[in-house]
mmCIF file of C-alpha atoms and ligand atoms in Angstrom:
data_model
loop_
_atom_site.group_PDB
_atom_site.id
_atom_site.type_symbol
_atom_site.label_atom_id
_atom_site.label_comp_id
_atom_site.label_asym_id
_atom_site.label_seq_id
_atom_site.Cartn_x
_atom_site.Cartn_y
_atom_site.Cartn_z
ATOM 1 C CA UNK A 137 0.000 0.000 0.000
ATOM 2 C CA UNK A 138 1.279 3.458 -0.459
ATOM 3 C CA UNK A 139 -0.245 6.003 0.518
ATOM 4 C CA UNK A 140 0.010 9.265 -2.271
ATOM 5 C CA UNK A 141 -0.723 13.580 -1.667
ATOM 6 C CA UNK A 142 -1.748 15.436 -4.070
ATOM 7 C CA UNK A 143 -0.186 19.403 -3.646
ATOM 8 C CA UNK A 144 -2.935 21.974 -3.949
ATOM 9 C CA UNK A 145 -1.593 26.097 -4.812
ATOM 10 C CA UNK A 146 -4.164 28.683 -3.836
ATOM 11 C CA UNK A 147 -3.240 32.378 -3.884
ATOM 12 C CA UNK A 148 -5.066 34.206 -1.036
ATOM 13 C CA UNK A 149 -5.621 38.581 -1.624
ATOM 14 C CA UNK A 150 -6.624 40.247 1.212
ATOM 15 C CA UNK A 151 -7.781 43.529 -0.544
ATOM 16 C CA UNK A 152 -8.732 43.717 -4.382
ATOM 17 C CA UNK A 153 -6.532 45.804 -4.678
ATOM 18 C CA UNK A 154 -3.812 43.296 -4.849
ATOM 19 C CA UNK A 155 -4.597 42.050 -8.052
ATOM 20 C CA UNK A 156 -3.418 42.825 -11.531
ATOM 21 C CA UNK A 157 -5.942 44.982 -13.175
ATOM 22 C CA UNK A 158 -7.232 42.057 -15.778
ATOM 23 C CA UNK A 159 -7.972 40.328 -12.536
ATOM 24 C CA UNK A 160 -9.858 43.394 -11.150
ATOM 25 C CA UNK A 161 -11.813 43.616 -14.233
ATOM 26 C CA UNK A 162 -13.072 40.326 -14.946
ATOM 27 C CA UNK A 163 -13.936 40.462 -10.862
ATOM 28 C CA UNK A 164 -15.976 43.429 -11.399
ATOM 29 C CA UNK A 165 -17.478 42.020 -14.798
ATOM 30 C CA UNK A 166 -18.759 38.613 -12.550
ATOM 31 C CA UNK A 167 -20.066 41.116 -9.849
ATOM 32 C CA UNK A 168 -21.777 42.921 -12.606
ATOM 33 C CA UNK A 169 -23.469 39.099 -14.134
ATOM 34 C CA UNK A 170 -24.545 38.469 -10.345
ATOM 35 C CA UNK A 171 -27.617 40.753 -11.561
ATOM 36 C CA UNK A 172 -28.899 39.028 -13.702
ATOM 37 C CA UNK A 173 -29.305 36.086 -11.914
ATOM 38 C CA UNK A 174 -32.370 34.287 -12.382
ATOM 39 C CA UNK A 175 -32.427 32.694 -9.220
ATOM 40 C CA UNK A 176 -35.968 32.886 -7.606
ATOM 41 C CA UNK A 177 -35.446 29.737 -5.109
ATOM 42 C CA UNK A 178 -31.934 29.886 -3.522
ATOM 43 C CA UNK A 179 -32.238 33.858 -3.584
ATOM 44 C CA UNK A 180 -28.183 33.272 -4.750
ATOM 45 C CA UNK A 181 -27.125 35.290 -6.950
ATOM 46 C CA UNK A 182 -24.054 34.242 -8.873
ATOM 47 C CA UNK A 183 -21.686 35.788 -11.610
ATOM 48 C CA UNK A 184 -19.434 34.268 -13.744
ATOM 49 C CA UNK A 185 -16.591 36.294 -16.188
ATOM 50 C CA UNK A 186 -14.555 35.041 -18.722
ATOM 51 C CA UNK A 187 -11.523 36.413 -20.175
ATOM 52 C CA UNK A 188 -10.488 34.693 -24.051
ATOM 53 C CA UNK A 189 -7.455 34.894 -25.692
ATOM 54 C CA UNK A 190 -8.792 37.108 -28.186
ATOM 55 C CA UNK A 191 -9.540 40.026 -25.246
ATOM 56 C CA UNK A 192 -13.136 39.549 -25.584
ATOM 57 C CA UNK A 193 -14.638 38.885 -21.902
ATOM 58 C CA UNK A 194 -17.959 36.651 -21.316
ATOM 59 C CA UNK A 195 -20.466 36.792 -18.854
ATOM 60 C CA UNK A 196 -22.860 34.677 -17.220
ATOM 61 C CA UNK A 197 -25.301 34.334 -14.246
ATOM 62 C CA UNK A 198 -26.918 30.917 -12.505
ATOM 63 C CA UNK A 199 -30.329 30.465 -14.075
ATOM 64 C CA UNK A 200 -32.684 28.738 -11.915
ATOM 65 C CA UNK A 201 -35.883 26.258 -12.635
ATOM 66 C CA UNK A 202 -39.163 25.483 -10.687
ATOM 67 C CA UNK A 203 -37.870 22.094 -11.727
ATOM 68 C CA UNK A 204 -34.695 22.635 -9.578
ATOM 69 C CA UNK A 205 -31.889 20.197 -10.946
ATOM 70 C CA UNK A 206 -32.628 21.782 -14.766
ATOM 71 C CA UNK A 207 -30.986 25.169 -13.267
ATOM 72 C CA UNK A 208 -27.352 25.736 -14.150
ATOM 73 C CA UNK A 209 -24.362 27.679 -12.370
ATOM 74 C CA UNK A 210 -22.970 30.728 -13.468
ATOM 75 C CA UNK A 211 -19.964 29.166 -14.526
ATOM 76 C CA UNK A 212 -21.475 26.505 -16.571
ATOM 77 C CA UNK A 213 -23.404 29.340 -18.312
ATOM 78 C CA UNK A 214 -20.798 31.286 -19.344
ATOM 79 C CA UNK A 215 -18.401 28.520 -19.703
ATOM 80 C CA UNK A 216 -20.614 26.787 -22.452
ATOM 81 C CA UNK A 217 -21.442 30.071 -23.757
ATOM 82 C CA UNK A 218 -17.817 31.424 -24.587
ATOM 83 C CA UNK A 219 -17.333 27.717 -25.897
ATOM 84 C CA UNK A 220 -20.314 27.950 -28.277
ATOM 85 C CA UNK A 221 -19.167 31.077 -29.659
ATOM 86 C CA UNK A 222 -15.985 31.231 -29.439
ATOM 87 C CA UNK A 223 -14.650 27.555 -30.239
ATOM 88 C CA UNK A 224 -11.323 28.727 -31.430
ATOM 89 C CA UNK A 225 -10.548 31.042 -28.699
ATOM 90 C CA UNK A 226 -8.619 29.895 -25.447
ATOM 91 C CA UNK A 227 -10.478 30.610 -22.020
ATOM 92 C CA UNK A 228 -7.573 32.103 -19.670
ATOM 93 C CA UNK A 229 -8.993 33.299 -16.838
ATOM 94 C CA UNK A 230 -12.691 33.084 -14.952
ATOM 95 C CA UNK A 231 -13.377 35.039 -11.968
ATOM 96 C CA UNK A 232 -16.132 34.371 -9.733
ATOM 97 C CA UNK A 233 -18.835 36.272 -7.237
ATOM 98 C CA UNK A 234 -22.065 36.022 -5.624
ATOM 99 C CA UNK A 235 -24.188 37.976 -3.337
ATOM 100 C CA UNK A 236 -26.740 36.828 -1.051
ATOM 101 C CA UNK A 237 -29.614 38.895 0.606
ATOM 102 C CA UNK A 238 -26.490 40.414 2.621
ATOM 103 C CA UNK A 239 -25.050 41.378 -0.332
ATOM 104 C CA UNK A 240 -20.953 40.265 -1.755
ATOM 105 C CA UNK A 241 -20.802 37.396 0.368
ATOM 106 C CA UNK A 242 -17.813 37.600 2.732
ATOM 107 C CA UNK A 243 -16.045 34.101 2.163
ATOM 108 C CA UNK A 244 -15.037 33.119 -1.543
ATOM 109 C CA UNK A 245 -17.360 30.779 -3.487
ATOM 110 C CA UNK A 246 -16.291 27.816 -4.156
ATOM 111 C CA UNK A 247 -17.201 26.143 -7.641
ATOM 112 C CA UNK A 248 -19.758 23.033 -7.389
ATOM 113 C CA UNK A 249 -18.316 19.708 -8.742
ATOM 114 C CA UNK A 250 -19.544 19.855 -12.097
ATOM 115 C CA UNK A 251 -18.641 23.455 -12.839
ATOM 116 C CA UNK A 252 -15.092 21.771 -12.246
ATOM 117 C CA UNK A 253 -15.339 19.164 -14.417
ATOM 118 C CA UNK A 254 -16.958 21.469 -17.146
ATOM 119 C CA UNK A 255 -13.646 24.020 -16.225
ATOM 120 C CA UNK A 256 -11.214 20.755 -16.491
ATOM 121 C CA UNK A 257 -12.113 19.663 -19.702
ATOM 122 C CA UNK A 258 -12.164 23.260 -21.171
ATOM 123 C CA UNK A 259 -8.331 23.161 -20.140
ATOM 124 C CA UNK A 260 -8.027 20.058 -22.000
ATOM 125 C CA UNK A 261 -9.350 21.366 -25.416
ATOM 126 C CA UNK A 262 -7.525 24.200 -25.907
ATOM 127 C CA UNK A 263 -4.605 22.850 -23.851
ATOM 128 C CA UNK A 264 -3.959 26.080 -21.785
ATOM 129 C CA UNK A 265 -4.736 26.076 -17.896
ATOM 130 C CA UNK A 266 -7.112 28.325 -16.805
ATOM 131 C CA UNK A 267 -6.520 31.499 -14.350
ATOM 132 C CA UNK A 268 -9.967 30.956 -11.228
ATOM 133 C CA UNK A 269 -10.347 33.763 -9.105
ATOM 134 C CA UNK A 270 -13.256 33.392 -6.411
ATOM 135 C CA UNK A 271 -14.384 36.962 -4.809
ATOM 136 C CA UNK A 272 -15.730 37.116 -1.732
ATOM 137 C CA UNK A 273 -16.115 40.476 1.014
ATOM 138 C CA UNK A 274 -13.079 39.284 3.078
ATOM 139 C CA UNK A 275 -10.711 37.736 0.200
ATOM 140 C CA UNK A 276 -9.758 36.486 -3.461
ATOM 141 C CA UNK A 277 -8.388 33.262 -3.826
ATOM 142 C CA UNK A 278 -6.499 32.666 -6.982
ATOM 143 C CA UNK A 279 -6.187 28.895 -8.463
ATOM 144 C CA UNK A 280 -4.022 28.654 -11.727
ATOM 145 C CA UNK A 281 -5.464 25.177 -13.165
ATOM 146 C CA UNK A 282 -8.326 23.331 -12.286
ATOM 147 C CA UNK A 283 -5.936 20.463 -11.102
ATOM 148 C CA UNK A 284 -5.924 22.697 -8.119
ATOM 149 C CA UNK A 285 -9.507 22.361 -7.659
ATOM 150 C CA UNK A 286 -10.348 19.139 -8.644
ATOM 151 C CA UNK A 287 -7.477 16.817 -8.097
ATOM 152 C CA UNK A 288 -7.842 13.041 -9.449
ATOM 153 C CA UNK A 289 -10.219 13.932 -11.992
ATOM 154 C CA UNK A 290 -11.954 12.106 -14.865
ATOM 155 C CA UNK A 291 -10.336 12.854 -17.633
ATOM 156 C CA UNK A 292 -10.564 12.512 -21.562
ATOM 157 C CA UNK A 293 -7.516 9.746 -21.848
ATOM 158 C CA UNK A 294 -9.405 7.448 -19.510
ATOM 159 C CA UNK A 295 -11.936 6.735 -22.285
ATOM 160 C CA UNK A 296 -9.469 5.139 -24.492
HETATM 161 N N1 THU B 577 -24.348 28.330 -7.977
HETATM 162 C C1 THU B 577 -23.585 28.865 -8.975
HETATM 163 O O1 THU B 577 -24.085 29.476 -9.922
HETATM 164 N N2 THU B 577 -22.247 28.700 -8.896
HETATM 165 C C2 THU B 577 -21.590 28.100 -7.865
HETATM 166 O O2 THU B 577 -20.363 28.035 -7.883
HETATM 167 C C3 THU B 577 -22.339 27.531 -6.755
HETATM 168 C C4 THU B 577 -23.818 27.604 -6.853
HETATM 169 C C5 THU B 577 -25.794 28.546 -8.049
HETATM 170 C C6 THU B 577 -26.631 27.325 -8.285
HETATM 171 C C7 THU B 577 -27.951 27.751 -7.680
HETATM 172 O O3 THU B 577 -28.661 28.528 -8.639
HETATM 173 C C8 THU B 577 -27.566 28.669 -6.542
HETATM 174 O O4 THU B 577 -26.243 29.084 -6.804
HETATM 175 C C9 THU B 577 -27.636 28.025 -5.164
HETATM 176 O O5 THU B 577 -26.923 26.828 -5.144
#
């Protein structure tokens, strides 16, 4: 038997203004999609922004359903949205925020499972890791590759 870690990297800002500017604007541009939530039942509003090679920046908001599991998660949405219009265009960098009836909430979201998996395999197709910052009132956490987030994941190769 033998037992194995796996190293996780996080980068933790105190202050926004710690952060390069492209970081500071594609935080603001996922505070900005947190409006547009549709999100009726959880009252959680979520933003997504993502920055493409090409400049261009894509937003996104969770988009609930009286049905609940047929809603989908900010990042999904814009994820699958720069994707479908962009498909030759790398995603570098998503940055994350939500507010609740408090408003920014004040520790950093944390992307569900799936959003992961949708993040991994996006890093896979255009082979380029992708730059996740999570906002939150108190802190930014930085990631640089979804390995950091989602360590031993399924991944394209396994299929054969
Ligand atoms: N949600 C997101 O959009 N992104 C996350 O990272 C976590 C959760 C949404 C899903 C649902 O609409 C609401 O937040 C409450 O879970």
């Amino acid at each position: 038997m033998k037992t194995k870690y796996f190293k996780i990297i996080v980068n933790e800002y105190s202050s926004i203004n710690e952060l390069p500017d492209s970081d500071v604007r594609l935080i603001y541009a996922a505070r900005e999609a947190s409006k547009n939530a549709y999100s009726p039942y959880s009252e959680f509003n979520v933003g997504a922004a993502i920055l493409l090679q090409n400049g261009e920046i894509i937003s996104g908001s969770n988009q609930e359903n009286s049905a609940y599991p047929n809603g989908l998660c900010a990042e999904r949405v814009s994820l699958f949205y720069a994707n479908s219009k962009f498909p030759d265009n790398k995603v570098l960098a998503i940055a994350v925020s939500a507010k609740n009836f408090k408003g920014i909430i004040s520790e950093p979201i944390s992307p569900c499972g799936s959003c992961r998996q949708a993040l991994m395999e996006t890093e896979i197709r255009f082979k380029q890791k992708i730059r996740i910052i999570l906002d939150s009132k108190k802190k930014i956490l930085v990631f640089y590759g979804t390995d950091n987030l989602l360590p031993f994941a399924f991944k394209p190769d396994t299929l054969g």
